[in-house]
């Protein structure tokens, strides 16, 4: 088991060896966001910004507008939420090539409590024009995602997580192309982030199709609609507020293109201190609840 | 670039730019009057003397960057750029109109030579710091000049940027403070405490020069000195908001208002009279 943030820390160093345009910025969270190695290997390309996230975003925009590929990292509660206006105007409005890679998303952040568990970041970032939103499911996918976004011009948000989580079967990664992990009957489960693991386990139990929808924007309309047409019911699951995230995106998409019975599983309210397992249980982010929801007649 | 060396020519150009500002705002029917008029001399000095720039190659990599962090005074920048040859003067009449490159607040997406999108305060200053770092990484010699306003110093992120520039010893970064003492709700001293600005900047490890922002000699000398500074430097330009138009001068009510037709006529006649006195 490895964390998605570890995948980022490994891949950015690998990429930066060849690509001299890559720079990294941290707001006093260098070890936590896994930029410690980058800082050691490329000190001249690493910028410590202090606990001042808004300026960090502006600095990244300035670096990007003059040709660099800045990776900005903090906890997902601070970036994007704390400095949303800077992301909107300085980054998105000019389509600046800034990569925002935030860690510690979701209730699985655990003991730090609700202040440090970002549950609104997907909704916020999905709403911004020009911003791509990527949520890798495991260590390997985080690495592939970081590589892919480096090659893509323009702003991208990558949502990463703190704890070590299970690795899923190896998947290809293309921005905007959802991965179908298994094909089943009647029900399709759509998930993003490390909770894809639970989705897959539940899918095996109820013989459901399971889709890893790692890109929330642009969302893979073709794949989602294709499997909605084959299903009597869709179940979404995410470690995020139930409003505005993955479930919201799927509801928007299917509401317009192929209305079908939909059940959304996600957080509804603030988290609290506890272990990732306890907190997942609090919001029904468990194999048993996904299984139960798939089997519900309604 | 069209360089003006004599103080008289600079004064004449600033007067032209002030007239442009009045005409474009009256035509737009909305916008900010006091700020642009107050900074017309500084912008004239920048575009017609001190900045390294070429309207024919507006994105040349060795150009000096000019960021207008208090984006709402953009009419003065647009007018100066038009007069410097970036685009036809008649395009100024499209200010704030649908599909214009001259958006109500500067947009790099619509017009790349503007360098950044600004309007929400406390952001251009941060972008300027990033551009100064990029220049350092690439060992480039150009300067990053950022216009910022006194009201903008209410924003926390402005001070984050000031702190960052001090930390990274950005000697290629020059701020020019549009110190006109007004903001939307009144005089700056009554809205939010700012002073002692000079001491604050010094405490953040910057150099500071204080000038009269309507005296070309002082503006040119200050920028010359600023380019030699070993630290980030701010030129605090004391200016009169609404400068050149009697009924706008020092009136905070004119911060965010455009003149109507009659007011524009009066303003223009004052500016034309003033022009005749320029020596």
mmCIF file of N, CA, C and O in Angstrom, chain A residues 5-71:
data_model
loop_
_atom_site.group_PDB
_atom_site.id
_atom_site.type_symbol
_atom_site.label_atom_id
_atom_site.label_comp_id
_atom_site.label_asym_id
_atom_site.label_seq_id
_atom_site.Cartn_x
_atom_site.Cartn_y
_atom_site.Cartn_z
ATOM 1 N N UNK A 5 -0.184 10.696 -2.706
ATOM 2 C CA UNK A 5 0.790 11.798 -2.607
ATOM 3 C C UNK A 5 2.220 11.293 -2.829
ATOM 4 O O UNK A 5 3.075 12.017 -3.333
ATOM 5 N N UNK A 6 2.471 10.030 -2.440
ATOM 6 C CA UNK A 6 3.804 9.463 -2.698
ATOM 7 C C UNK A 6 4.062 9.315 -4.196
ATOM 8 O O UNK A 6 5.192 9.503 -4.655
ATOM 9 N N UNK A 7 3.005 8.975 -4.924
ATOM 10 C CA UNK A 7 3.139 8.860 -6.380
ATOM 11 C C UNK A 7 3.558 10.189 -6.991
ATOM 12 O O UNK A 7 4.422 10.265 -7.868
ATOM 13 N N UNK A 8 2.959 11.259 -6.490
ATOM 14 C CA UNK A 8 3.300 12.616 -6.951
ATOM 15 C C UNK A 8 4.769 12.925 -6.658
ATOM 16 O O UNK A 8 5.525 13.340 -7.541
ATOM 17 N N UNK A 9 5.162 12.696 -5.394
ATOM 18 C CA UNK A 9 6.533 13.002 -4.979
ATOM 19 C C UNK A 9 7.564 12.277 -5.832
ATOM 20 O O UNK A 9 8.612 12.847 -6.172
ATOM 21 N N UNK A 10 7.275 11.038 -6.192
ATOM 22 C CA UNK A 10 8.212 10.270 -7.026
ATOM 23 C C UNK A 10 8.253 10.798 -8.455
ATOM 24 O O UNK A 10 9.313 11.020 -9.019
ATOM 25 N N UNK A 11 7.057 10.989 -9.011
ATOM 26 C CA UNK A 11 6.996 11.333 -10.435
ATOM 27 C C UNK A 11 7.521 12.726 -10.730
ATOM 28 O O UNK A 11 8.186 12.939 -11.744
ATOM 29 N N UNK A 12 7.277 13.681 -9.840
ATOM 30 C CA UNK A 12 7.721 15.046 -10.157
ATOM 31 C C UNK A 12 9.252 15.103 -10.224
ATOM 32 O O UNK A 12 9.827 15.804 -11.059
ATOM 33 N N UNK A 13 9.914 14.325 -9.387
ATOM 34 C CA UNK A 13 11.376 14.291 -9.430
ATOM 35 C C UNK A 13 11.845 13.662 -10.739
ATOM 36 O O UNK A 13 12.753 14.182 -11.408
ATOM 37 N N UNK A 14 11.196 12.577 -11.103
ATOM 38 C CA UNK A 14 11.540 11.900 -12.360
ATOM 39 C C UNK A 14 11.386 12.852 -13.555
ATOM 40 O O UNK A 14 12.272 12.953 -14.397
ATOM 41 N N UNK A 15 10.254 13.562 -13.587
ATOM 42 C CA UNK A 15 9.977 14.467 -14.713
ATOM 43 C C UNK A 15 10.938 15.655 -14.731
ATOM 44 O O UNK A 15 11.396 16.081 -15.781
ATOM 45 N N UNK A 16 11.242 16.158 -13.549
ATOM 46 C CA UNK A 16 12.050 17.384 -13.456
ATOM 47 C C UNK A 16 13.496 17.155 -13.887
ATOM 48 O O UNK A 16 14.202 18.098 -14.252
ATOM 49 N N UNK A 17 13.939 15.892 -13.849
ATOM 50 C CA UNK A 17 15.306 15.600 -14.304
ATOM 51 C C UNK A 17 15.451 15.972 -15.772
ATOM 52 O O UNK A 17 16.480 16.482 -16.190
ATOM 53 N N UNK A 18 14.412 15.695 -16.551
ATOM 54 C CA UNK A 18 14.488 15.968 -17.996
ATOM 55 C C UNK A 18 13.912 17.332 -18.338
ATOM 56 O O UNK A 18 14.402 18.005 -19.226
ATOM 57 N N UNK A 19 12.863 17.712 -17.663
ATOM 58 C CA UNK A 19 12.167 18.941 -18.013
ATOM 59 C C UNK A 19 12.580 20.075 -17.070
ATOM 60 O O UNK A 19 12.106 20.182 -15.944
ATOM 61 N N UNK A 20 13.455 20.939 -17.588
ATOM 62 C CA UNK A 20 14.017 22.005 -16.745
ATOM 63 C C UNK A 20 13.014 23.123 -16.466
ATOM 64 O O UNK A 20 13.280 24.013 -15.664
ATOM 65 N N UNK A 21 11.892 23.105 -17.153
ATOM 66 C CA UNK A 21 10.892 24.155 -16.921
ATOM 67 C C UNK A 21 10.073 23.899 -15.660
ATOM 68 O O UNK A 21 9.400 24.794 -15.158
ATOM 69 N N UNK A 22 10.126 22.674 -15.164
ATOM 70 C CA UNK A 22 9.318 22.346 -13.983
ATOM 71 C C UNK A 22 9.885 23.019 -12.738
ATOM 72 O O UNK A 22 11.075 22.907 -12.444
ATOM 73 N N UNK A 23 9.027 23.741 -12.029
ATOM 74 C CA UNK A 23 9.392 24.326 -10.737
ATOM 75 C C UNK A 23 8.308 23.909 -9.730
ATOM 76 O O UNK A 23 7.217 23.506 -10.130
ATOM 77 N N UNK A 24 8.624 23.976 -8.458
ATOM 78 C CA UNK A 24 7.636 23.569 -7.451
ATOM 79 C C UNK A 24 7.560 24.600 -6.345
ATOM 80 O O UNK A 24 8.560 25.220 -5.982
ATOM 81 N N UNK A 25 6.348 24.803 -5.832
ATOM 82 C CA UNK A 25 6.115 25.782 -4.771
ATOM 83 C C UNK A 25 5.362 25.116 -3.627
ATOM 84 O O UNK A 25 4.415 24.350 -3.859
ATOM 85 N N UNK A 26 5.787 25.434 -2.418
ATOM 86 C CA UNK A 26 5.124 24.855 -1.256
ATOM 87 C C UNK A 26 4.881 25.940 -0.211
ATOM 88 O O UNK A 26 5.671 26.869 -0.075
ATOM 89 N N UNK A 27 3.759 25.819 0.496
ATOM 90 C CA UNK A 27 3.436 26.786 1.542
ATOM 91 C C UNK A 27 3.663 26.127 2.909
ATOM 92 O O UNK A 27 2.722 25.792 3.615
ATOM 93 N N UNK A 28 4.928 25.926 3.233
ATOM 94 C CA UNK A 28 5.331 25.365 4.524
ATOM 95 C C UNK A 28 4.762 23.970 4.773
ATOM 96 O O UNK A 28 4.469 23.611 5.924
ATOM 97 N N UNK A 29 4.593 23.188 3.714
ATOM 98 C CA UNK A 29 4.118 21.811 3.887
ATOM 99 C C UNK A 29 4.954 20.857 3.032
ATOM 100 O O UNK A 29 4.464 19.828 2.571
ATOM 101 N N UNK A 30 6.209 21.228 2.822
ATOM 102 C CA UNK A 30 7.045 20.492 1.863
ATOM 103 C C UNK A 30 7.077 18.980 2.108
ATOM 104 O O UNK A 30 6.836 18.212 1.175
ATOM 105 N N UNK A 31 7.334 18.515 3.338
ATOM 106 C CA UNK A 31 7.358 17.051 3.516
ATOM 107 C C UNK A 31 5.968 16.433 3.322
ATOM 108 O O UNK A 31 5.840 15.401 2.670
ATOM 109 N N UNK A 32 4.934 17.083 3.855
ATOM 110 C CA UNK A 32 3.581 16.522 3.791
ATOM 111 C C UNK A 32 3.075 16.375 2.366
ATOM 112 O O UNK A 32 2.345 15.439 2.057
ATOM 113 N N UNK A 33 3.436 17.320 1.504
ATOM 114 C CA UNK A 33 2.966 17.241 0.118
ATOM 115 C C UNK A 33 3.970 16.497 -0.755
ATOM 116 O O UNK A 33 3.831 16.460 -1.981
ATOM 117 N N UNK A 34 4.964 15.933 -0.108
ATOM 118 C CA UNK A 34 5.954 15.070 -0.773
ATOM 119 C C UNK A 34 6.825 15.802 -1.795
ATOM 120 O O UNK A 34 7.117 15.276 -2.860
ATOM 121 N N UNK A 35 7.225 17.029 -1.412
ATOM 122 C CA UNK A 35 8.141 17.768 -2.286
ATOM 123 C C UNK A 35 9.562 17.817 -1.708
ATOM 124 O O UNK A 35 10.430 18.510 -2.234
ATOM 125 N N UNK A 36 9.780 17.092 -0.628
ATOM 126 C CA UNK A 36 11.085 17.122 0.030
ATOM 127 C C UNK A 36 12.217 16.684 -0.920
ATOM 128 O O UNK A 36 13.269 17.315 -0.982
ATOM 129 N N UNK A 37 11.979 15.626 -1.671
ATOM 130 C CA UNK A 37 12.994 15.134 -2.596
ATOM 131 C C UNK A 37 13.252 16.104 -3.723
ATOM 132 O O UNK A 37 14.389 16.320 -4.135
ATOM 133 N N UNK A 38 12.164 16.691 -4.228
ATOM 134 C CA UNK A 38 12.305 17.692 -5.291
ATOM 135 C C UNK A 38 13.183 18.838 -4.787
ATOM 136 O O UNK A 38 14.105 19.284 -5.463
ATOM 137 N N UNK A 39 12.876 19.279 -3.578
ATOM 138 C CA UNK A 39 13.622 20.388 -2.988
ATOM 139 C C UNK A 39 15.115 20.048 -2.862
ATOM 140 O O UNK A 39 15.980 20.881 -3.141
ATOM 141 N N UNK A 40 15.407 18.824 -2.450
ATOM 142 C CA UNK A 40 16.812 18.410 -2.291
ATOM 143 C C UNK A 40 17.515 18.326 -3.646
ATOM 144 O O UNK A 40 18.660 18.735 -3.793
ATOM 145 N N UNK A 41 16.827 17.784 -4.625
ATOM 146 C CA UNK A 41 17.474 17.552 -5.925
ATOM 147 C C UNK A 41 17.549 18.820 -6.784
ATOM 148 O O UNK A 41 18.470 18.977 -7.568
ATOM 149 N N UNK A 42 16.549 19.682 -6.642
ATOM 150 C CA UNK A 42 16.517 20.887 -7.499
ATOM 151 C C UNK A 42 16.262 22.137 -6.655
ATOM 152 O O UNK A 42 15.240 22.808 -6.821
ATOM 153 N N UNK A 43 17.188 22.454 -5.755
ATOM 154 C CA UNK A 43 16.926 23.576 -4.823
ATOM 155 C C UNK A 43 16.650 24.901 -5.530
ATOM 156 O O UNK A 43 15.859 25.701 -5.046
ATOM 157 N N UNK A 44 17.286 25.111 -6.672
ATOM 158 C CA UNK A 44 17.095 26.395 -7.369
ATOM 159 C C UNK A 44 15.717 26.482 -8.016
ATOM 160 O O UNK A 44 15.254 27.577 -8.350
ATOM 161 N N UNK A 45 15.057 25.356 -8.174
ATOM 162 C CA UNK A 45 13.730 25.367 -8.807
ATOM 163 C C UNK A 45 12.612 25.148 -7.790
ATOM 164 O O UNK A 45 11.457 24.927 -8.143
ATOM 165 N N UNK A 46 12.978 25.180 -6.525
ATOM 166 C CA UNK A 46 11.976 25.003 -5.476
ATOM 167 C C UNK A 46 11.777 26.329 -4.739
ATOM 168 O O UNK A 46 12.751 26.986 -4.357
ATOM 169 N N UNK A 47 10.528 26.719 -4.548
ATOM 170 C CA UNK A 47 10.245 27.990 -3.874
ATOM 171 C C UNK A 47 9.400 27.771 -2.633
ATOM 172 O O UNK A 47 8.243 27.348 -2.713
ATOM 173 N N UNK A 48 10.015 28.053 -1.499
ATOM 174 C CA UNK A 48 9.285 28.000 -0.237
ATOM 175 C C UNK A 48 8.493 29.307 -0.118
ATOM 176 O O UNK A 48 9.069 30.392 -0.158
ATOM 177 N N UNK A 49 7.194 29.202 0.017
ATOM 178 C CA UNK A 49 6.347 30.402 0.008
ATOM 179 C C UNK A 49 5.789 30.766 1.375
ATOM 180 O O UNK A 49 4.986 31.696 1.487
ATOM 181 N N UNK A 50 6.193 30.020 2.406
ATOM 182 C CA UNK A 50 5.637 30.335 3.718
ATOM 183 C C UNK A 50 4.152 30.014 3.759
ATOM 184 O O UNK A 50 3.561 29.562 2.774
ATOM 185 N N UNK A 51 3.538 30.263 4.913
ATOM 186 C CA UNK A 51 2.105 29.962 5.052
ATOM 187 C C UNK A 51 1.322 31.111 4.424
ATOM 188 O O UNK A 51 0.688 31.907 5.109
ATOM 189 N N UNK A 52 1.433 31.229 3.124
ATOM 190 C CA UNK A 52 0.838 32.362 2.397
ATOM 191 C C UNK A 52 0.390 31.853 1.027
ATOM 192 O O UNK A 52 1.045 32.072 0.012
ATOM 193 N N UNK A 53 -0.743 31.178 1.040
ATOM 194 C CA UNK A 53 -1.166 30.436 -0.155
ATOM 195 C C UNK A 53 -1.584 31.336 -1.312
ATOM 196 O O UNK A 53 -1.352 31.011 -2.479
ATOM 197 N N UNK A 54 -2.213 32.466 -1.005
ATOM 198 C CA UNK A 54 -2.706 33.325 -2.085
ATOM 199 C C UNK A 54 -1.539 33.835 -2.927
ATOM 200 O O UNK A 54 -1.554 33.768 -4.158
ATOM 201 N N UNK A 55 -0.499 34.322 -2.253
ATOM 202 C CA UNK A 55 0.676 34.794 -2.983
ATOM 203 C C UNK A 55 1.337 33.654 -3.748
ATOM 204 O O UNK A 55 1.824 33.841 -4.863
ATOM 205 N N UNK A 56 1.313 32.460 -3.168
ATOM 206 C CA UNK A 56 1.921 31.304 -3.848
ATOM 207 C C UNK A 56 1.249 31.055 -5.203
ATOM 208 O O UNK A 56 1.918 30.788 -6.199
ATOM 209 N N UNK A 57 -0.071 31.179 -5.228
ATOM 210 C CA UNK A 57 -0.795 30.989 -6.498
ATOM 211 C C UNK A 57 -0.391 32.076 -7.504
ATOM 212 O O UNK A 57 -0.138 31.803 -8.670
ATOM 213 N N UNK A 58 -0.305 33.323 -7.037
ATOM 214 C CA UNK A 58 0.100 34.412 -7.925
ATOM 215 C C UNK A 58 1.523 34.223 -8.434
ATOM 216 O O UNK A 58 1.800 34.420 -9.620
ATOM 217 N N UNK A 59 2.424 33.811 -7.544
ATOM 218 C CA UNK A 59 3.803 33.539 -7.962
ATOM 219 C C UNK A 59 3.827 32.467 -9.044
ATOM 220 O O UNK A 59 4.545 32.585 -10.044
ATOM 221 N N UNK A 60 3.032 31.432 -8.825
ATOM 222 C CA UNK A 60 2.979 30.341 -9.813
ATOM 223 C C UNK A 60 2.462 30.867 -11.149
ATOM 224 O O UNK A 60 2.991 30.527 -12.213
ATOM 225 N N UNK A 61 1.454 31.733 -11.095
ATOM 226 C CA UNK A 61 0.914 32.299 -12.337
ATOM 227 C C UNK A 61 1.994 33.102 -13.058
ATOM 228 O O UNK A 61 2.170 32.962 -14.269
ATOM 229 N N UNK A 62 2.726 33.920 -12.321
ATOM 230 C CA UNK A 62 3.803 34.717 -12.922
ATOM 231 C C UNK A 62 4.876 33.832 -13.539
ATOM 232 O O UNK A 62 5.351 34.083 -14.654
ATOM 233 N N UNK A 63 5.253 32.776 -12.822
ATOM 234 C CA UNK A 63 6.254 31.838 -13.347
ATOM 235 C C UNK A 63 5.739 31.169 -14.620
ATOM 236 O O UNK A 63 6.459 31.006 -15.605
ATOM 237 N N UNK A 64 4.458 30.790 -14.596
ATOM 238 C CA UNK A 64 3.871 30.101 -15.754
ATOM 239 C C UNK A 64 3.789 31.040 -16.959
ATOM 240 O O UNK A 64 4.088 30.642 -18.086
ATOM 241 N N UNK A 65 3.398 32.286 -16.722
ATOM 242 C CA UNK A 65 3.239 33.223 -17.829
ATOM 243 C C UNK A 65 4.587 33.534 -18.479
ATOM 244 O O UNK A 65 4.644 33.949 -19.629
ATOM 245 N N UNK A 66 5.677 33.313 -17.750
ATOM 246 C CA UNK A 66 7.002 33.478 -18.352
ATOM 247 C C UNK A 66 7.683 32.134 -18.624
ATOM 248 O O UNK A 66 8.908 32.022 -18.559
ATOM 249 N N UNK A 67 6.882 31.110 -18.897
ATOM 250 C CA UNK A 67 7.435 29.892 -19.494
ATOM 251 C C UNK A 67 7.718 28.708 -18.592
ATOM 252 O O UNK A 67 8.112 27.650 -19.074
ATOM 253 N N UNK A 68 7.545 28.863 -17.290
ATOM 254 C CA UNK A 68 7.809 27.732 -16.400
ATOM 255 C C UNK A 68 6.561 26.852 -16.283
ATOM 256 O O UNK A 68 5.450 27.280 -16.609
ATOM 257 N N UNK A 69 6.768 25.636 -15.750
ATOM 258 C CA UNK A 69 5.627 24.765 -15.438
ATOM 259 C C UNK A 69 5.603 24.593 -13.919
ATOM 260 O O UNK A 69 6.244 23.707 -13.367
ATOM 261 N N UNK A 70 4.898 25.489 -13.229
ATOM 262 C CA UNK A 70 4.896 25.425 -11.773
ATOM 263 C C UNK A 70 3.909 24.390 -11.234
ATOM 264 O O UNK A 70 2.756 24.323 -11.679
ATOM 265 N N UNK A 71 4.387 23.600 -10.293
ATOM 266 C CA UNK A 71 3.535 22.704 -9.513
ATOM 267 C C UNK A 71 3.359 23.344 -8.143
ATOM 268 O O UNK A 71 4.331 23.593 -7.439
#
